Coordinates of C-alpha atoms and ligand atoms in Angstrom, one line a residue:
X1 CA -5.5 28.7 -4.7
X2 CA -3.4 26.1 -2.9
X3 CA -1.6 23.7 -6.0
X4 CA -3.8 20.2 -6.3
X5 CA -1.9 17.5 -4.4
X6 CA -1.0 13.6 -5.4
X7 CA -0.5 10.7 -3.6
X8 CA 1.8 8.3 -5.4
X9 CA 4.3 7.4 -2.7
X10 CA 4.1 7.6 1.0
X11 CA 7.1 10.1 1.0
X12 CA 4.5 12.5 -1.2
X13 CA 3.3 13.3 2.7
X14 CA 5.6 15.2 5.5
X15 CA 5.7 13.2 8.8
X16 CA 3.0 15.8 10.3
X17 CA 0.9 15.0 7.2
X18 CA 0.5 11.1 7.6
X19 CA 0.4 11.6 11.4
X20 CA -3.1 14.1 10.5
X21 CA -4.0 11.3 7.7
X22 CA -3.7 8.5 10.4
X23 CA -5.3 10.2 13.1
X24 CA -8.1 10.7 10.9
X25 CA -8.3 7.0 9.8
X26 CA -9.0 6.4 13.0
X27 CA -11.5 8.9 13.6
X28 CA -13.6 8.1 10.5
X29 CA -13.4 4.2 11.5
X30 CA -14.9 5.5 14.7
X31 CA -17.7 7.5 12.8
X32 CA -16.5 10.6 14.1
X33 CA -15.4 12.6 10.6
X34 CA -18.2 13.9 8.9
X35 CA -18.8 13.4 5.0
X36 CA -17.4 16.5 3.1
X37 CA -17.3 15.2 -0.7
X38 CA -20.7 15.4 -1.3
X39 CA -21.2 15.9 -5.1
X40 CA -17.5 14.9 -5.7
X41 CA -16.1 12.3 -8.2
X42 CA -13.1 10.0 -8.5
X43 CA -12.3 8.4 -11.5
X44 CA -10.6 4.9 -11.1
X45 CA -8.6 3.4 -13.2
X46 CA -7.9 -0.2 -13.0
X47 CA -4.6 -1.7 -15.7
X48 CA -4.7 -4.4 -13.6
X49 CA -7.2 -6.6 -10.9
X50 CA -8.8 -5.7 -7.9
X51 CA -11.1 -6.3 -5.4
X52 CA -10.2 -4.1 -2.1
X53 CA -8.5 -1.3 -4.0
X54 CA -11.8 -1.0 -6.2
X55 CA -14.6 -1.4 -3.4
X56 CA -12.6 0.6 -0.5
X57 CA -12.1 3.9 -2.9
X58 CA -15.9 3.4 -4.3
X59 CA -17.5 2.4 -1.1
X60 CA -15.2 5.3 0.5
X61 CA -16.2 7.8 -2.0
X62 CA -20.0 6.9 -1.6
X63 CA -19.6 7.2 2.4
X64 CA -18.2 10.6 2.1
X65 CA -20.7 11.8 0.0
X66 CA -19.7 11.6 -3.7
X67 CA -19.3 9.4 -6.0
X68 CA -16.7 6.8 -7.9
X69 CA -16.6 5.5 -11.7
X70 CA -14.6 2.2 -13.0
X71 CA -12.3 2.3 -15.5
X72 CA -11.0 -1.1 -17.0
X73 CA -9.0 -1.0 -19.8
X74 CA -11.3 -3.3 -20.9
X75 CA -13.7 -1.1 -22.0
X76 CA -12.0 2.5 -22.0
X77 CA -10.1 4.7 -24.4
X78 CA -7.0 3.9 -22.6
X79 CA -7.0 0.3 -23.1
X80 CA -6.7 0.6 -27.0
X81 CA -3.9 3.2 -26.6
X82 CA -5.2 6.9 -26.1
X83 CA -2.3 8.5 -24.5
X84 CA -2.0 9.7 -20.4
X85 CA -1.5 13.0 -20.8
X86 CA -5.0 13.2 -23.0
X87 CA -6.4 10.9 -20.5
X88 CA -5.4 13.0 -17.9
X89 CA -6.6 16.3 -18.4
X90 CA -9.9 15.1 -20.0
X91 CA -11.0 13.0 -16.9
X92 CA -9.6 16.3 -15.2
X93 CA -12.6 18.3 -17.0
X94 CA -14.8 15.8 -15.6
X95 CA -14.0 14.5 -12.0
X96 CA -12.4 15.8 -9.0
X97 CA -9.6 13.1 -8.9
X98 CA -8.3 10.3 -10.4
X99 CA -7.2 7.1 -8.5
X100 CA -5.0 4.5 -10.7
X101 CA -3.3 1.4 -10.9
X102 CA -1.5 0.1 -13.3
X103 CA 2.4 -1.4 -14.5
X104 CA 5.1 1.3 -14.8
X105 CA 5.5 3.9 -12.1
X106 CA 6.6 6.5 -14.7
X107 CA 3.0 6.3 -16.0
X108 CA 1.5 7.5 -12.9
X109 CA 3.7 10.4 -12.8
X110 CA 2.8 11.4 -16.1
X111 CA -0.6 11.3 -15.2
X112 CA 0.1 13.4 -11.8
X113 CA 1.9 15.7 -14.4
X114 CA -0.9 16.6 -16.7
X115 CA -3.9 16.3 -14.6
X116 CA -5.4 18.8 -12.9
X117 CA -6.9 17.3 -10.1
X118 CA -5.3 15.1 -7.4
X119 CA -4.0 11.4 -8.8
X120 CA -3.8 8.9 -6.1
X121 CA -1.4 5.9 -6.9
X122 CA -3.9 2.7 -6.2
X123 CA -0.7 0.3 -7.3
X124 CA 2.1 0.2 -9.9
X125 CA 5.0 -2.6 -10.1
X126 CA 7.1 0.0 -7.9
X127 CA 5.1 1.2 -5.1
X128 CA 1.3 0.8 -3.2
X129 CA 1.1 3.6 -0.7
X130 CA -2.2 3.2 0.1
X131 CA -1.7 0.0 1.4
X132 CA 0.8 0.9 3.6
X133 CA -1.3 3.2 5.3
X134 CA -3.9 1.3 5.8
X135 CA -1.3 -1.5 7.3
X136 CA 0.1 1.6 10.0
X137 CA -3.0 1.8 11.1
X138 CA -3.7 -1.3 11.4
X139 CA -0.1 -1.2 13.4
X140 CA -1.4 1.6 15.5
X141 CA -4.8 -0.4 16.5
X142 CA -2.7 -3.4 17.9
X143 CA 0.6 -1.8 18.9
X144 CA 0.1 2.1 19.5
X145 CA 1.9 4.4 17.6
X146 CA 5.1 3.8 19.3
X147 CA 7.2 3.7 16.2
X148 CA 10.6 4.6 18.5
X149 CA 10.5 1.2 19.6
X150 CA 8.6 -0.7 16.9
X151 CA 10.2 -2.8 14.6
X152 CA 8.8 -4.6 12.0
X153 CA 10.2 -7.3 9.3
X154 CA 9.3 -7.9 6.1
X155 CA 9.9 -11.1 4.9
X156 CA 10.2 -12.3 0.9
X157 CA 10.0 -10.4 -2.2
X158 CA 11.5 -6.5 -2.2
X159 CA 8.2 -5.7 -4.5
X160 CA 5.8 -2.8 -4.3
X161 CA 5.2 -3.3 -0.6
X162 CA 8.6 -3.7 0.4
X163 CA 9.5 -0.1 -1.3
X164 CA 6.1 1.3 0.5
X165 CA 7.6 0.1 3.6
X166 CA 11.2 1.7 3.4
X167 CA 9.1 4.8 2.5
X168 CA 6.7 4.8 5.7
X169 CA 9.8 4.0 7.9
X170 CA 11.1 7.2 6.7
X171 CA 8.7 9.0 7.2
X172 CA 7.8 7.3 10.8
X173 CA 11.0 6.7 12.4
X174 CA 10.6 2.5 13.1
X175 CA 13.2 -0.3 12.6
X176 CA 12.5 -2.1 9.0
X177 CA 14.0 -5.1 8.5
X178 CA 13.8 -6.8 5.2
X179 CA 14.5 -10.8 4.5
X180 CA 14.5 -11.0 0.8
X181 CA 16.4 -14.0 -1.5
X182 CA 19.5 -12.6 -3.3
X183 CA 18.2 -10.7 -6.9
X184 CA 14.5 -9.6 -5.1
X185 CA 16.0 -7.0 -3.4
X186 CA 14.0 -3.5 -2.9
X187 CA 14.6 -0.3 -5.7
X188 CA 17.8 0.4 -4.8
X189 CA 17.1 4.1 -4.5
X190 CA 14.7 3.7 -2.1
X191 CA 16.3 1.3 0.0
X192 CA 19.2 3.9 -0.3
X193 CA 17.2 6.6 0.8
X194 CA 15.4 4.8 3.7
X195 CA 18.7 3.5 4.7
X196 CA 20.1 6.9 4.9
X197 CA 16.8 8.1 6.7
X198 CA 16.0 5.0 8.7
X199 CA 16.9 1.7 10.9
X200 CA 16.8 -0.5 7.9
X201 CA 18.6 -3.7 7.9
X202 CA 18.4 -6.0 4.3
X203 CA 19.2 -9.4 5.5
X204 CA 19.4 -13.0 3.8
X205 CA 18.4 -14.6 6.7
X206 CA 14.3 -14.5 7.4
X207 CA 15.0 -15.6 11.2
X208 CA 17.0 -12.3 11.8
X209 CA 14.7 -10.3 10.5
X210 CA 11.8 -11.8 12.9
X211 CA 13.6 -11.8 16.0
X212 CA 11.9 -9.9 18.3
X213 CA 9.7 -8.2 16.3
X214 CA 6.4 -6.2 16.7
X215 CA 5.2 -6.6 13.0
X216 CA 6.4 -9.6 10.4
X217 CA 4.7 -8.9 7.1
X218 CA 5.0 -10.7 4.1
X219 CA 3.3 -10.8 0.2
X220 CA 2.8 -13.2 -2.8
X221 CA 5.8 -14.3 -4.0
X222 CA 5.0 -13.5 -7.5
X223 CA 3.2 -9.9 -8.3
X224 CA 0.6 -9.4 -10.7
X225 CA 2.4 -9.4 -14.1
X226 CA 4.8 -11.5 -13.2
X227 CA 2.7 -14.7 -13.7
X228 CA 5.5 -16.3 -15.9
X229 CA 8.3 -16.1 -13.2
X230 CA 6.3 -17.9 -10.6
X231 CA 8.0 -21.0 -10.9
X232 CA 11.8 -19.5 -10.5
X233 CA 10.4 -17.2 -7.8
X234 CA 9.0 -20.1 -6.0
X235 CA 12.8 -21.7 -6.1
X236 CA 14.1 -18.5 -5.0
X237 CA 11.6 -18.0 -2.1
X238 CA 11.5 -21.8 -0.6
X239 CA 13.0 -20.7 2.5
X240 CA 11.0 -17.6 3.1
X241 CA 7.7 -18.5 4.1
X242 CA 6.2 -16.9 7.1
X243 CA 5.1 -19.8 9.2
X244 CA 4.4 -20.9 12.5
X245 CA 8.1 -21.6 13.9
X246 CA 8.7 -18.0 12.6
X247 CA 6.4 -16.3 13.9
X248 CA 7.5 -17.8 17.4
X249 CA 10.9 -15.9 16.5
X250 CA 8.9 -12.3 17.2
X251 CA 8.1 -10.3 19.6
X252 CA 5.2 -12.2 22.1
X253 CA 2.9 -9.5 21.1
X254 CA 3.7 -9.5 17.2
X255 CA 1.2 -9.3 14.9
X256 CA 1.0 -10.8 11.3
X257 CA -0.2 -8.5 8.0
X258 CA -0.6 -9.5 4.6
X259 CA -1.9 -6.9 1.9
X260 CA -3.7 -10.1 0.5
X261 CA -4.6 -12.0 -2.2
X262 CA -2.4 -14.3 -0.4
X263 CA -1.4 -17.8 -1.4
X264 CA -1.9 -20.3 1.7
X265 CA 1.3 -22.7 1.6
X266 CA 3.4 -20.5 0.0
X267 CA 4.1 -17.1 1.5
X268 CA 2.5 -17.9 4.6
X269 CA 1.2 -20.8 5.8
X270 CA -2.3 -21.3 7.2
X271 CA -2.2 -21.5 10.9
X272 CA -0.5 -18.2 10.7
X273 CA -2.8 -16.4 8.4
X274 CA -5.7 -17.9 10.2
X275 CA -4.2 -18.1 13.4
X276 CA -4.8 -15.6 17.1
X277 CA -1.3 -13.0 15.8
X278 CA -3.3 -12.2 12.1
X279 CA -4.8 -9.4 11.4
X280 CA -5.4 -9.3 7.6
X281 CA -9.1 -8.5 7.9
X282 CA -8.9 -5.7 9.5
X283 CA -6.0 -4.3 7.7
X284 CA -8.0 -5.1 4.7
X285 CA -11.1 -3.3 6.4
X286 CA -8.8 -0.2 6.9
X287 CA -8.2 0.3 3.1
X288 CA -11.7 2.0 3.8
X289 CA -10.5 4.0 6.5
X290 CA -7.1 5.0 5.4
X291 CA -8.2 6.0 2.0
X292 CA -11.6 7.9 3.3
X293 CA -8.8 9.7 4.7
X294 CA -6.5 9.9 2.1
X295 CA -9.1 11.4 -0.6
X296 CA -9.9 14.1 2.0
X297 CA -6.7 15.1 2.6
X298 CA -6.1 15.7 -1.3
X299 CA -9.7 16.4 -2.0
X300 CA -11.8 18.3 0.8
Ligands
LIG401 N1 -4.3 -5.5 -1.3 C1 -4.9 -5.1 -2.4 O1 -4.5 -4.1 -3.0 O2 -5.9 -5.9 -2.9 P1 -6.6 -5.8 -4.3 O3 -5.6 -6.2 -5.3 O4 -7.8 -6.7 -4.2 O5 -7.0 -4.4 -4.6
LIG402 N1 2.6 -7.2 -4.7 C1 1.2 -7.6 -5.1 C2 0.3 -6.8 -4.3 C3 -1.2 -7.1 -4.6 C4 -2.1 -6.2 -3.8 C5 1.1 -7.3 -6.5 O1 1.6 -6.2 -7.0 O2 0.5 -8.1 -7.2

């Protein structure tokens, strides 16, 4: 028997394996994958909010013929303190994977190490791979997959998204180019690595960063647990809002993505979000597609 597979960062798949995901992203948003979980579960587990993470992997799982179960801390064993490792090989008796998100990285991991069945990282403080997926082919719809001459800036906070980034451009090969305020840099071990790996360029300067490029990408300022630094981040970030005299920076055919929630007037304004270069709906539609993908890659 082959060993169960995870997904907890984007590097978890070879070049030729999120090529094959992506091309059949596209495919399923076409119609033209079959369902092949039929009787399958995935147990989700949500530490923190959601609203596309939770209806993409249960609408997902639905579509593809099986079947997916909340799990809020709420009103699981987990949220009054049973441990991962218990959590994860009982839910492993029971379903065929486990998607979570949650804070600390390290917890996924541990979860990954003591379940049985594939775990799929739906979002910790460090990294949202899924997203990023979803946002390449989002990439590939407008742009083509052209990633030799694609360059894409991300502009603001060097959060989970920013590290999900650097990982996708080394696995794809584009130019990354990350604006982010002195002290919100990237995981320095992933910027390390991608920079090693990659055309990655960490600026100060938001302008440099957009200059001529394809993609300029950008996120809430402040990340879910970090409600209480929302005011200081908001100092720190005053000059890196993605807005219309930005966006004229990039390339003519340069497209906007947000992961969303977004915050209209602070990361970004309005006429850009709302405006002809966005295209956060359907990058939020491909969280279905990408991850349809995803869970049959690990789970088919
Ligand atoms: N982009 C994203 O992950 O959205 P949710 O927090 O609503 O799941
Ligand atoms: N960086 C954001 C992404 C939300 C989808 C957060 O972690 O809250």
């Amino acid at each position: 028997m082959n060993p169960k597979r995870d997904f907890l960062a984007i590097t978890d798949f070879s070049s030729d394996e999120l090529r094959r995901v992506l091309d059949r992203a596209h495919r399923l948003k076409r119609g033209e994958e079959p369902a092949r979980l039929e009787g399958r579960s995935l147990a989700m587990i949500f530490r923190k909010s959601s609203t596309r993470t939770r209806v993409s992997f249960e609408v997902g799982m639905t579509q593809l013929g099986g079947h997916a179960l909340f799990l809020s801390d709420r009103d699981s064993q987990m949220g009054r303190g049973e441990s991962v490792h218990d959590t994860a090989k009982v839910l492993s008796r029971f379903v065929d994977g486990i998607m979570i998100r949650t804070f600390a990285h390290q917890e996924v991991e541990e979860l990954a190490r003591h379940a049985t069945v594939p775990v799929i990282n739906g979002l910790t403080d460090l990294l949202h791979p899924c997203q990023v997926v979803a946002d390449l082919q989002t990439v590939e719809e407008n742009l083509g997959p052209r990633y030799d001459e694609l360059v894409v800036a991300w502009i603001g906070d060097g959060n989970n998204m920013a590290n999900s980034w650097l990982n996708a451009a080394v696995r794809l090969g584009f130019e990354l180019r990350l604006a982010c305020p002195e002290g919100y840099d990237p995981d320095p071990a992933i910027l390390e690595r991608a920079q090693a790996a990659a055309r990655v360029v960490l600026t100060r300067d938001p302008s440099e960063a957009a200059r001529g490029a394809h993609v300029v990408t950008t996120d809430v300022w402040a990340s879910m647990g970090q409600e209480d630094e929302a005011e200081a981040r908001a100092r720190a970030f005053a000059g890196f809002r993605v807005d219309g005299s930005l966006m004229e920076l990039a390339h003519p055919d340069a497209i906007f993505l947000h992961c969303l929630p977004a915050h209209r007037g602070e990361e970004v304004t309005a006429d850009v979000i709302d405006g002809p270069r966005s295209r956060v709906f359907d990058e939020a539609e491909n969280r279905l597609h990408a991850q349809k993908s995803i869970l049959l890659e690990l789970m088919a």
